[in-house]
mmCIF file of C-alpha atoms and ligand atoms in Angstrom:
data_model
loop_
_atom_site.group_PDB
_atom_site.id
_atom_site.type_symbol
_atom_site.label_atom_id
_atom_site.label_comp_id
_atom_site.label_asym_id
_atom_site.label_seq_id
_atom_site.Cartn_x
_atom_site.Cartn_y
_atom_site.Cartn_z
ATOM 1 C CA MET A 1 -13.851 33.083 -3.447
ATOM 2 C CA ILE A 2 -11.553 31.338 -0.861
ATOM 3 C CA LYS A 3 -13.263 33.672 1.901
ATOM 4 C CA THR A 4 -14.940 30.956 4.406
ATOM 5 C CA HIS A 5 -12.318 28.427 4.025
ATOM 6 C CA ASN A 6 -10.003 31.165 5.475
ATOM 7 C CA GLU A 7 -10.691 31.935 8.482
ATOM 8 C CA GLY A 8 -9.158 32.338 11.908
ATOM 9 C CA LEU A 9 -5.961 32.448 9.554
ATOM 10 C CA ASN A 10 -3.878 35.852 9.067
ATOM 11 C CA THR A 11 -3.895 36.693 6.208
ATOM 12 C CA ASN A 12 -0.557 38.133 5.587
ATOM 13 C CA GLU A 13 0.587 34.088 5.617
ATOM 14 C CA LEU A 14 -0.897 33.536 3.368
ATOM 15 C CA ASP A 15 0.701 35.878 1.004
ATOM 16 C CA LEU A 16 4.373 34.621 2.231
ATOM 17 C CA PRO A 17 5.180 31.668 -0.263
ATOM 18 C CA ILE A 18 6.108 28.007 2.277
ATOM 19 C CA ARG A 19 9.388 27.784 2.661
ATOM 20 C CA GLN A 20 9.000 23.376 3.568
ATOM 21 C CA THR A 21 9.697 21.656 1.171
ATOM 22 C CA THR A 22 8.826 18.687 2.953
ATOM 23 C CA LEU A 23 6.387 16.626 4.993
ATOM 24 C CA SER A 24 8.002 15.868 8.089
ATOM 25 C CA ASP A 25 6.125 14.927 11.586
ATOM 26 C CA SER A 26 6.377 15.743 14.933
ATOM 27 C CA PHE A 27 8.991 11.898 15.597
ATOM 28 C CA GLY A 28 11.311 13.434 13.067
ATOM 29 C CA ARG A 29 10.338 11.100 10.104
ATOM 30 C CA VAL A 30 9.954 12.514 6.634
ATOM 31 C CA ALA A 31 6.580 11.710 4.034
ATOM 32 C CA ARG A 32 8.369 11.074 0.597
ATOM 33 C CA LYS A 33 6.377 8.106 -0.415
ATOM 34 C CA LEU A 34 2.429 8.331 -1.324
ATOM 35 C CA ARG A 35 -0.107 5.204 -1.487
ATOM 36 C CA ILE A 36 -3.319 6.265 -3.288
ATOM 37 C CA SER A 37 -6.366 4.191 -3.322
ATOM 38 C CA LEU A 38 -8.299 5.056 -6.380
ATOM 39 C CA THR A 39 -11.676 2.820 -5.332
ATOM 40 C CA ASP A 40 -12.978 1.226 -2.098
ATOM 41 C CA ARG A 41 -14.858 -1.707 -4.779
ATOM 42 C CA CYS A 42 -13.012 -4.657 -5.708
ATOM 43 C CA ASN A 43 -13.760 -8.167 -7.468
ATOM 44 C CA MET A 44 -11.872 -10.220 -5.015
ATOM 45 C CA ARG A 45 -13.684 -11.193 -1.083
ATOM 46 C CA CYS A 46 -10.483 -11.778 0.767
ATOM 47 C CA LYS A 47 -11.886 -12.728 3.979
ATOM 48 C CA TYR A 48 -8.881 -10.769 5.233
ATOM 49 C CA CYS A 49 -9.607 -7.574 3.959
ATOM 50 C CA MET A 50 -13.396 -7.507 3.064
ATOM 51 C CA PRO A 51 -16.290 -7.782 4.687
ATOM 52 C CA GLN A 52 -18.379 -10.216 3.533
ATOM 53 C CA GLY A 53 -21.894 -9.286 4.331
ATOM 54 C CA ASN A 54 -23.364 -5.532 2.690
ATOM 55 C CA ILE A 55 -20.255 -3.485 2.110
ATOM 56 C CA LYS A 56 -21.199 0.136 2.315
ATOM 57 C CA TRP A 57 -19.034 1.418 -0.978
ATOM 58 C CA PHE A 58 -18.284 5.366 -1.398
ATOM 59 C CA LYS A 59 -20.866 7.163 -3.248
ATOM 60 C CA ASN A 60 -19.798 7.058 -6.709
ATOM 61 C CA GLU A 61 -19.335 10.868 -6.608
ATOM 62 C CA ASP A 62 -16.773 10.974 -2.973
ATOM 63 C CA ILE A 63 -14.961 9.406 -5.529
ATOM 64 C CA LEU A 64 -11.749 11.186 -6.870
ATOM 65 C CA THR A 65 -11.573 12.127 -10.401
ATOM 66 C CA TYR A 66 -7.904 11.217 -11.567
ATOM 67 C CA ASP A 67 -7.972 15.411 -12.354
ATOM 68 C CA GLU A 68 -8.521 15.381 -8.570
ATOM 69 C CA ILE A 69 -5.811 12.848 -7.550
ATOM 70 C CA PHE A 70 -3.455 14.751 -10.243
ATOM 71 C CA ARG A 71 -3.803 18.400 -8.894
ATOM 72 C CA LEU A 72 -2.888 17.072 -4.870
ATOM 73 C CA VAL A 73 0.206 14.724 -5.898
ATOM 74 C CA VAL A 74 1.644 17.805 -7.961
ATOM 75 C CA ILE A 75 0.802 20.051 -5.001
ATOM 76 C CA LEU A 76 2.810 16.779 -2.511
ATOM 77 C CA ALA A 77 5.286 16.039 -5.616
ATOM 78 C CA SER A 78 6.465 20.523 -4.472
ATOM 79 C CA LEU A 79 6.799 18.701 -0.542
ATOM 80 C CA GLY A 80 8.985 15.922 -0.830
ATOM 81 C CA ILE A 81 6.649 13.204 -2.326
ATOM 82 C CA ASP A 82 8.560 10.981 -4.863
ATOM 83 C CA ARG A 83 7.296 7.856 -5.407
ATOM 84 C CA ILE A 84 3.923 6.710 -6.104
ATOM 85 C CA ARG A 85 1.758 3.673 -5.515
ATOM 86 C CA LEU A 86 -1.830 2.969 -6.944
ATOM 87 C CA THR A 87 -3.458 0.688 -4.594
ATOM 88 C CA GLY A 88 -7.637 -0.252 -3.804
ATOM 89 C CA GLY A 89 -9.495 -2.084 -3.187
ATOM 90 C CA GLU A 90 -9.025 -3.666 -7.507
ATOM 91 C CA PRO A 91 -7.149 -0.189 -8.580
ATOM 92 C CA LEU A 92 -7.646 -1.796 -12.397
ATOM 93 C CA LEU A 93 -11.368 -1.354 -11.254
ATOM 94 C CA ARG A 94 -10.820 2.174 -12.310
ATOM 95 C CA PRO A 95 -11.620 2.388 -15.891
ATOM 96 C CA LYS A 96 -8.832 4.042 -18.499
ATOM 97 C CA LEU A 97 -5.811 3.738 -15.511
ATOM 98 C CA GLU A 98 -3.619 4.247 -18.119
ATOM 99 C CA ASP A 99 -4.826 7.754 -18.652
ATOM 100 C CA LEU A 100 -3.558 8.702 -14.719
ATOM 101 C CA VAL A 101 -0.054 6.788 -15.015
ATOM 102 C CA ALA A 102 0.577 8.965 -17.987
ATOM 103 C CA SER A 103 -0.189 12.249 -16.348
ATOM 104 C CA LEU A 104 1.477 11.226 -12.866
ATOM 105 C CA LYS A 105 4.932 10.375 -14.916
ATOM 106 C CA ARG A 106 5.076 13.233 -16.000
ATOM 107 C CA ILE A 107 5.802 15.361 -13.265
ATOM 108 C CA THR A 108 9.130 15.776 -13.062
ATOM 109 C CA PRO A 109 9.684 15.543 -8.544
ATOM 110 C CA ILE A 110 8.225 11.586 -9.250
ATOM 111 C CA LYS A 111 10.916 8.852 -9.473
ATOM 112 C CA SER A 112 8.417 5.611 -9.730
ATOM 113 C CA ILE A 113 4.530 4.681 -10.226
ATOM 114 C CA SER A 114 3.824 1.126 -9.182
ATOM 115 C CA MET A 115 0.507 -0.037 -8.716
ATOM 116 C CA THR A 116 -0.803 -3.684 -5.929
ATOM 117 C CA THR A 117 -3.177 -5.120 -8.152
ATOM 118 C CA ASN A 118 -4.590 -8.494 -7.030
ATOM 119 C CA GLY A 119 -4.150 -9.420 -11.310
ATOM 120 C CA LEU A 120 -7.192 -10.421 -12.122
ATOM 121 C CA LEU A 121 -7.060 -7.863 -14.223
ATOM 122 C CA LEU A 122 -4.326 -7.072 -15.108
ATOM 123 C CA ALA A 123 -2.779 -9.576 -18.446
ATOM 124 C CA ASP A 124 -5.476 -7.067 -20.641
ATOM 125 C CA LYS A 125 -3.732 -4.355 -19.510
ATOM 126 C CA VAL A 126 -0.872 -4.430 -18.364
ATOM 127 C CA LYS A 127 0.885 -3.246 -21.429
ATOM 128 C CA ARG A 128 -0.758 -0.239 -21.216
ATOM 129 C CA LEU A 129 -0.366 0.222 -18.336
ATOM 130 C CA LYS A 130 3.779 -0.024 -18.946
ATOM 131 C CA GLU A 131 3.711 2.070 -22.197
ATOM 132 C CA ALA A 132 2.173 5.271 -19.693
ATOM 133 C CA GLY A 133 4.881 4.877 -17.637
ATOM 134 C CA LEU A 134 4.118 2.219 -14.706
ATOM 135 C CA ASP A 135 7.037 0.542 -13.525
ATOM 136 C CA SER A 136 6.489 -2.308 -11.639
ATOM 137 C CA VAL A 137 4.466 -3.943 -10.157
ATOM 138 C CA ASN A 138 3.060 -5.809 -6.346
ATOM 139 C CA ILE A 139 0.782 -9.030 -7.586
ATOM 140 C CA SER A 140 -1.384 -10.770 -4.182
ATOM 141 C CA LEU A 141 -1.173 -13.949 -3.904
ATOM 142 C CA ASP A 142 -1.824 -16.348 -0.995
ATOM 143 C CA SER A 143 -2.237 -20.102 -2.511
ATOM 144 C CA PHE A 144 -0.868 -21.723 -5.062
ATOM 145 C CA LYS A 145 -4.014 -23.926 -4.238
ATOM 146 C CA PRO A 146 -7.095 -23.875 -6.627
ATOM 147 C CA THR A 147 -9.423 -24.261 -4.005
ATOM 148 C CA ARG A 148 -7.741 -22.710 -1.100
ATOM 149 C CA PHE A 149 -7.231 -19.239 -3.229
ATOM 150 C CA LYS A 150 -11.041 -19.575 -4.131
ATOM 151 C CA ALA A 151 -11.596 -20.066 0.759
ATOM 152 C CA ILE A 152 -9.643 -17.137 0.423
ATOM 153 C CA THR A 153 -10.344 -14.210 -2.462
ATOM 154 C CA GLY A 154 -13.615 -15.878 -3.461
ATOM 155 C CA THR A 155 -13.160 -16.190 -6.739
ATOM 156 C CA ASP A 156 -11.598 -18.842 -8.518
ATOM 157 C CA GLY A 157 -8.687 -16.519 -10.489
ATOM 158 C CA LEU A 158 -5.946 -18.191 -9.539
ATOM 159 C CA GLU A 159 -4.768 -19.204 -12.872
ATOM 160 C CA LYS A 160 -5.588 -15.608 -14.408
ATOM 161 C CA VAL A 161 -3.129 -14.071 -11.420
ATOM 162 C CA ARG A 162 -0.527 -16.408 -12.630
ATOM 163 C CA ASP A 163 -0.773 -15.517 -16.419
ATOM 164 C CA SER A 164 -0.681 -11.533 -14.995
ATOM 165 C CA ILE A 165 2.414 -12.365 -13.411
ATOM 166 C CA ASP A 166 3.649 -13.983 -16.488
ATOM 167 C CA ALA A 167 1.965 -10.996 -18.993
ATOM 168 C CA ALA A 168 3.475 -8.336 -16.217
ATOM 169 C CA VAL A 169 7.436 -9.947 -16.777
ATOM 170 C CA SER A 170 7.184 -10.238 -20.794
ATOM 171 C CA VAL A 171 6.507 -5.629 -21.234
ATOM 172 C CA GLY A 172 9.194 -5.441 -18.759
ATOM 173 C CA LEU A 173 8.187 -5.061 -15.814
ATOM 174 C CA ARG A 174 9.641 -5.264 -11.732
ATOM 175 C CA VAL A 175 7.624 -8.279 -10.274
ATOM 176 C CA LYS A 176 6.833 -8.872 -6.413
ATOM 177 C CA ILE A 177 4.508 -10.693 -4.901
ATOM 178 C CA ASN A 178 2.558 -9.960 -1.881
ATOM 179 C CA THR A 179 1.425 -13.242 0.257
ATOM 180 C CA VAL A 180 0.028 -12.918 3.489
ATOM 181 C CA ILE A 181 0.374 -15.604 5.967
ATOM 182 C CA VAL A 182 -2.371 -16.357 8.890
ATOM 183 C CA ARG A 183 -1.865 -18.540 10.886
ATOM 184 C CA GLY A 184 -4.179 -22.674 10.058
ATOM 185 C CA TRP A 185 -4.765 -20.882 6.865
ATOM 186 C CA ASN A 186 -1.802 -21.099 4.811
ATOM 187 C CA GLU A 187 1.503 -21.538 6.410
ATOM 188 C CA ASP A 188 2.716 -25.015 5.051
ATOM 189 C CA GLU A 189 2.355 -23.195 1.398
ATOM 190 C CA ILE A 190 5.424 -20.956 2.320
ATOM 191 C CA VAL A 191 7.880 -23.485 1.317
ATOM 192 C CA ASP A 192 6.422 -23.551 -2.018
ATOM 193 C CA PHE A 193 6.522 -19.937 -2.134
ATOM 194 C CA VAL A 194 10.272 -19.763 -1.591
ATOM 195 C CA GLU A 195 10.886 -22.279 -4.341
ATOM 196 C CA PHE A 196 8.506 -20.122 -6.461
ATOM 197 C CA ALA A 197 10.700 -16.665 -5.716
ATOM 198 C CA ARG A 198 14.131 -18.995 -5.830
ATOM 199 C CA ASN A 199 12.779 -20.268 -9.555
ATOM 200 C CA SER A 200 10.941 -17.131 -11.023
ATOM 201 C CA GLY A 201 13.788 -14.535 -9.582
ATOM 202 C CA HIS A 202 10.332 -12.473 -8.361
ATOM 203 C CA ILE A 203 10.752 -10.905 -4.357
ATOM 204 C CA VAL A 204 7.653 -12.691 -2.913
ATOM 205 C CA ARG A 205 7.071 -10.307 0.397
ATOM 206 C CA PHE A 206 5.553 -12.295 3.096
ATOM 207 C CA ILE A 207 2.846 -10.091 5.318
ATOM 208 C CA GLU A 208 2.004 -10.865 8.666
ATOM 209 C CA PHE A 209 -1.656 -10.439 9.468
ATOM 210 C CA MET A 210 -2.864 -7.190 10.438
ATOM 211 C CA PRO A 211 -6.133 -5.623 12.487
ATOM 212 C CA LEU A 212 -7.788 -4.279 9.170
ATOM 213 C CA ASP A 213 -10.185 -6.567 8.297
ATOM 214 C CA GLY A 214 -13.728 -5.995 7.723
ATOM 215 C CA GLU A 215 -15.136 -9.236 8.943
ATOM 216 C CA GLY A 216 -13.571 -8.291 12.312
ATOM 217 C CA ILE A 217 -12.065 -12.042 12.389
ATOM 218 C CA TRP A 218 -8.112 -10.770 13.723
ATOM 219 C CA GLN A 219 -7.025 -11.980 16.204
ATOM 220 C CA THR A 220 -3.430 -12.816 17.849
ATOM 221 C CA ASN A 221 -3.053 -15.907 17.508
ATOM 222 C CA LEU A 222 -3.622 -15.746 13.702
ATOM 223 C CA VAL A 223 -0.554 -13.635 13.516
ATOM 224 C CA PHE A 224 2.725 -16.033 11.828
ATOM 225 C CA SER A 225 5.621 -13.732 12.700
ATOM 226 C CA LYS A 226 8.019 -13.561 10.787
ATOM 227 C CA ASN A 227 10.474 -15.199 12.855
ATOM 228 C CA GLU A 228 8.262 -19.026 12.276
ATOM 229 C CA MET A 229 8.644 -18.083 8.839
ATOM 230 C CA ILE A 230 12.273 -17.643 9.097
ATOM 231 C CA ASN A 231 12.841 -20.735 11.376
ATOM 232 C CA ILE A 232 9.786 -22.770 8.414
ATOM 233 C CA ILE A 233 12.010 -21.074 5.752
ATOM 234 C CA ILE A 234 16.023 -22.209 7.596
ATOM 235 C CA LYS A 235 14.768 -25.934 8.736
ATOM 236 C CA ASN A 236 13.564 -26.397 4.629
ATOM 237 C CA ILE A 237 15.083 -24.950 3.212
ATOM 238 C CA GLY A 238 18.168 -22.939 4.192
ATOM 239 C CA ASN A 239 20.032 -19.900 5.844
ATOM 240 C CA ILE A 240 18.823 -16.695 5.428
ATOM 241 C CA VAL A 241 20.421 -13.549 5.577
ATOM 242 C CA PRO A 242 19.222 -9.891 5.911
ATOM 243 C CA ILE A 243 20.580 -8.611 2.291
ATOM 244 C CA ASN A 244 21.426 -5.698 4.189
ATOM 245 C CA ALA A 245 24.411 -7.973 5.849
ATOM 246 C CA VAL A 246 26.141 -8.844 2.473
ATOM 247 C CA THR A 247 25.847 -5.343 0.635
ATOM 248 C CA ASN A 248 25.863 -2.422 1.488
ATOM 249 C CA SER A 249 25.282 -0.796 -1.066
ATOM 250 C CA SER A 250 22.347 1.428 -1.455
ATOM 251 C CA ASP A 251 21.717 2.072 -4.693
ATOM 252 C CA SER A 252 20.739 -1.875 -5.208
ATOM 253 C CA MET A 253 18.892 -1.512 -2.217
ATOM 254 C CA ASN A 254 16.625 1.276 -4.147
ATOM 255 C CA MET A 255 16.800 -1.500 -6.976
ATOM 256 C CA LEU A 256 14.945 -4.013 -4.876
ATOM 257 C CA ASN A 257 12.765 -0.815 -3.678
ATOM 258 C CA ALA A 258 10.977 -3.954 -1.966
ATOM 259 C CA ASP A 259 10.676 -1.155 1.225
ATOM 260 C CA PRO A 260 8.585 -1.932 3.898
ATOM 261 C CA ALA A 261 9.511 -5.491 3.291
ATOM 262 C CA THR A 262 13.329 -6.147 5.075
ATOM 263 C CA LEU A 263 14.729 -8.479 2.377
ATOM 264 C CA TYR A 264 16.277 -11.608 3.121
ATOM 265 C CA CYS A 265 18.770 -13.944 -0.006
ATOM 266 C CA PHE A 266 20.058 -17.517 0.975
ATOM 267 C CA ALA A 267 23.662 -18.957 0.672
ATOM 268 C CA ASP A 268 23.289 -20.129 -2.717
ATOM 269 C CA GLY A 269 22.817 -16.568 -4.162
ATOM 270 C CA LYS A 270 19.654 -17.948 -6.141
ATOM 271 C CA GLY A 271 16.303 -15.755 -4.827
ATOM 272 C CA ILE A 272 15.211 -13.295 -2.708
ATOM 273 C CA VAL A 273 12.257 -12.619 0.215
ATOM 274 C CA GLY A 274 11.094 -10.152 2.490
ATOM 275 C CA PHE A 275 8.985 -9.555 4.614
ATOM 276 C CA ILE A 276 6.502 -7.022 6.501
ATOM 277 C CA PRO A 277 5.931 -7.720 10.349
ATOM 278 C CA SER A 278 3.836 -5.096 11.113
ATOM 279 C CA ILE A 279 2.413 -6.950 14.003
ATOM 280 C CA THR A 280 6.034 -8.709 15.302
ATOM 281 C CA GLU A 281 8.310 -6.383 15.103
ATOM 282 C CA PRO A 282 6.630 -2.614 13.757
ATOM 283 C CA PHE A 283 8.887 0.171 11.595
ATOM 284 C CA CYS A 284 6.569 2.689 12.808
ATOM 285 C CA ASN A 285 10.032 4.697 13.346
ATOM 286 C CA SER A 286 11.229 4.628 9.808
ATOM 287 C CA CYS A 287 8.144 5.584 8.402
ATOM 288 C CA ASP A 288 7.712 7.786 5.547
ATOM 289 C CA ARG A 289 4.750 7.282 3.556
ATOM 290 C CA ILE A 290 1.212 9.457 3.730
ATOM 291 C CA ARG A 291 -2.131 7.732 1.916
ATOM 292 C CA LEU A 292 -4.577 9.047 -0.253
ATOM 293 C CA THR A 293 -7.920 6.623 0.552
ATOM 294 C CA SER A 294 -10.674 7.234 -2.803
ATOM 295 C CA ASP A 295 -12.756 9.332 -0.867
ATOM 296 C CA GLY A 296 -9.751 11.831 -0.583
ATOM 297 C CA LYS A 297 -9.084 10.992 2.415
ATOM 298 C CA LEU A 298 -5.017 12.395 4.196
ATOM 299 C CA LEU A 299 -4.120 9.008 6.425
ATOM 300 C CA THR A 300 -0.754 9.441 7.270
ATOM 301 C CA CYS A 301 -0.857 6.372 9.003
ATOM 302 C CA LEU A 302 -3.375 2.876 8.138
ATOM 303 C CA PHE A 303 -3.847 3.215 11.641
ATOM 304 C CA GLU A 304 -5.746 6.776 11.476
ATOM 305 C CA LYS A 305 -9.208 7.705 11.860
ATOM 306 C CA PRO A 306 -11.062 9.352 9.677
ATOM 307 C CA GLY A 307 -8.309 11.295 8.234
ATOM 308 C CA TYR A 308 -7.834 15.218 6.949
ATOM 309 C CA ASP A 309 -10.700 15.580 4.176
ATOM 310 C CA LEU A 310 -9.217 16.924 1.045
ATOM 311 C CA ARG A 311 -11.614 16.127 -1.206
ATOM 312 C CA ASN A 312 -14.155 19.007 0.046
ATOM 313 C CA ILE A 313 -11.444 21.495 0.156
ATOM 314 C CA LEU A 314 -10.560 20.846 -3.294
ATOM 315 C CA ARG A 315 -14.070 21.125 -4.610
ATOM 316 C CA ALA A 316 -14.646 24.032 -2.878
ATOM 317 C CA GLY A 317 -11.930 25.859 -4.658
ATOM 318 C CA ILE A 318 -9.546 26.254 -2.479
ATOM 319 C CA SER A 319 -5.615 27.048 -3.236
ATOM 320 C CA ASP A 320 -2.604 25.188 -4.317
ATOM 321 C CA HIS A 321 -1.375 27.137 -1.418
ATOM 322 C CA GLU A 322 -3.442 26.456 1.270
ATOM 323 C CA ILE A 323 -4.283 23.048 0.098
ATOM 324 C CA LYS A 324 -0.244 22.598 0.557
ATOM 325 C CA LYS A 325 -0.347 24.645 4.786
ATOM 326 C CA ARG A 326 -3.201 22.347 5.712
ATOM 327 C CA LEU A 327 -1.065 19.266 4.523
ATOM 328 C CA ILE A 328 2.041 20.110 5.873
ATOM 329 C CA ALA A 329 0.438 20.986 9.483
ATOM 330 C CA ASN A 330 -1.832 17.304 9.173
ATOM 331 C CA VAL A 331 1.578 15.731 8.505
ATOM 332 C CA LYS A 332 2.985 17.604 11.057
ATOM 333 C CA LYS A 333 -0.223 15.707 13.653
ATOM 334 C CA LYS A 334 0.974 11.917 11.700
ATOM 335 C CA PRO A 335 0.411 9.876 15.052
ATOM 336 C CA GLU A 336 3.531 7.336 15.904
ATOM 337 C CA GLY A 337 1.551 4.312 14.190
ATOM 338 C CA ILE A 338 0.986 0.393 15.188
ATOM 339 C CA ILE A 339 3.733 0.314 17.276
ATOM 340 C CA ARG A 340 2.024 3.216 20.459
ATOM 341 C CA ILE A 341 -1.295 1.068 19.643
ATOM 342 C CA ILE A 342 1.184 -2.593 20.244
ATOM 343 C CA LYS A 343 2.287 -1.016 23.108
ATOM 344 C CA SER A 344 -0.943 0.046 25.224
ATOM 345 C CA ASN A 345 -2.286 -3.098 25.088
ATOM 346 C CA LYS A 346 -5.243 -1.981 22.171
ATOM 347 C CA LEU A 347 -4.614 -4.533 19.422
ATOM 348 C CA GLU A 348 -8.971 -5.953 18.162
ATOM 349 C CA PRO A 349 -10.190 -5.949 14.684
ATOM 350 C CA SER A 350 -11.053 -3.670 12.096
ATOM 351 C CA LEU A 351 -9.342 -1.575 13.719
ATOM 352 C CA ASN A 352 -9.186 0.062 10.180
ATOM 353 C CA MET A 353 -11.231 -1.019 6.776
ATOM 354 C CA MET A 354 -8.003 -2.002 4.254
ATOM 355 C CA HIS A 355 -9.905 -2.008 1.449
ATOM 356 C CA ARG A 356 -10.577 1.348 1.740
ATOM 357 C CA ILE A 357 -7.663 3.161 3.333
ATOM 358 C CA GLY A 358 -6.135 1.309 0.261
ATOM 359 C CA GLY A 359 -3.116 -1.475 1.333
HETATM 360 N N1 LIG B 1 -6.487 -5.505 -4.315
HETATM 361 C C1 LIG B 1 -5.225 -5.840 -4.520
HETATM 362 C C2 LIG B 1 -4.571 -6.357 -3.937
HETATM 363 O O1 LIG B 1 -4.486 -6.922 -2.970
HETATM 364 O O2 LIG B 1 -3.612 -6.185 -3.779
HETATM 365 C C3 LIG B 1 -4.803 -3.823 -4.092
HETATM 366 C C4 LIG B 1 -5.176 -3.206 -2.568
HETATM 367 S S1 LIG B 1 -4.954 -4.634 -1.424
HETATM 368 C C5 LIG B 1 -5.714 -4.163 0.645
HETATM 369 C C6 LIG B 1 -3.265 -4.460 -0.408
HETATM 370 C C7 LIG B 1 -2.450 -5.398 0.263
HETATM 371 O O3 LIG B 1 -3.163 -5.109 1.067
HETATM 372 C C8 LIG B 1 -2.702 -7.303 -0.462
HETATM 373 O O4 LIG B 1 -1.716 -8.143 -0.320
HETATM 374 C C9 LIG B 1 -3.533 -7.310 -0.028
HETATM 375 O O5 LIG B 1 -3.087 -8.904 0.293
HETATM 376 C C10 LIG B 1 -2.789 -7.192 2.059
HETATM 377 N N2 LIG B 1 -3.991 -6.944 2.750
HETATM 378 C C11 LIG B 1 -5.262 -7.093 2.332
HETATM 379 N N3 LIG B 1 -5.939 -6.873 3.889
HETATM 380 C C12 LIG B 1 -4.866 -8.129 4.700
HETATM 381 C C13 LIG B 1 -4.468 -7.251 5.901
HETATM 382 N N4 LIG B 1 -6.192 -7.689 7.343
HETATM 383 N N5 LIG B 1 -3.695 -8.182 6.216
HETATM 384 C C14 LIG B 1 -2.255 -7.724 6.006
HETATM 385 N N6 LIG B 1 -2.437 -7.363 4.640
HETATM 386 C C15 LIG B 1 -3.214 -7.136 4.280
HETATM 387 FE FE1 LIG B 2 -9.979 -7.010 -3.146
HETATM 388 FE FE2 LIG B 2 -6.944 -6.784 -2.361
HETATM 389 FE FE3 LIG B 2 -8.705 -6.478 -0.760
HETATM 390 FE FE4 LIG B 2 -8.282 -8.886 -1.188
HETATM 391 S S1 LIG B 2 -7.313 -7.566 -0.180
HETATM 392 S S2 LIG B 2 -10.632 -7.769 -1.240
HETATM 393 S S3 LIG B 2 -8.337 -8.097 -3.333
HETATM 394 S S4 LIG B 2 -8.499 -4.917 -2.149
#
């Protein structure tokens, strides 16, 4: 019985159909994309993400089941969410992930299902995922040098990740590469990554280091900015220009689907690179995503803590109608974002933990 959860609500409201079909916030932004973190666990220990020592994992019983995720996505799809990204932690640690992909794919308003992975386990599973309906994959890779790869990720998996990139292409998935550049760690490989993009045809998206690290190592001077990256590329390879300066077609931009990266191309037409300048050019004003953590919290912003607990209301037997109302109310309260934190000079390490909230 849902009685206790309806306290304080006008019961007449409960019977009324909810006319709202979108999730909008007080800054006029509308949520269209949902990132679902499937686990806080990972088979890597990237220094910019995971704590290196004792990690307090979510309890198994607190992790949302596939049925619970499906139910929430059905409700969210009725509120305008139409693109899903599966992430984590490492999403491929969840068994039978293809079952979840197949069930989400059946939700009619959902236009695409993508995944972000470290690639360690992808090669073996990629065919099943593609057959289940996965549309595209972002594979994280920060170095082509085995020793450095190990120093950053704590694993020897470089070859496996490279094999996964090939395996994903071979089954017909769209592939993008996510590369976090940290000053003093890997900026000397920017040119190699750009050459990789130009030779392979995969979009490489360079990401600025965000204070979402578990270890507390983030500092402003470790942030290698988008402008610095662009200067290196222009100096060593050639001029690049934003793609929207050369194409006005929103269809072709959608096809590339590199959001939130701003994409750039070269004069010779060979290769596309993207930048996610979360620190030096925050894109909060156009943010159209919300997040579901693996333990069932709704996060409307990467920097929101602790988030709204959906798991307990799901498990308390609350109706879809009521859940919908709470989703609408919580998205309405979405904070302005990192832009506000930067303006008020409050950037500091570990503002949240990427592996828990889902990058
Ligand atoms: N385990 C998967 C992976 O590594 O792709 C998915 C989860 S991971 C948290 C998602 C993305 O966030 C990865 O591309 C990773 O490089 C990025 N990331 C993690 N911590 C970050 C940080 N502090 N700043 C910027 N990007 C970060
Ligand atoms: Fe794991 Fe991805 Fe975080 Fe690396 S970035 S520790 S692979 S969740």
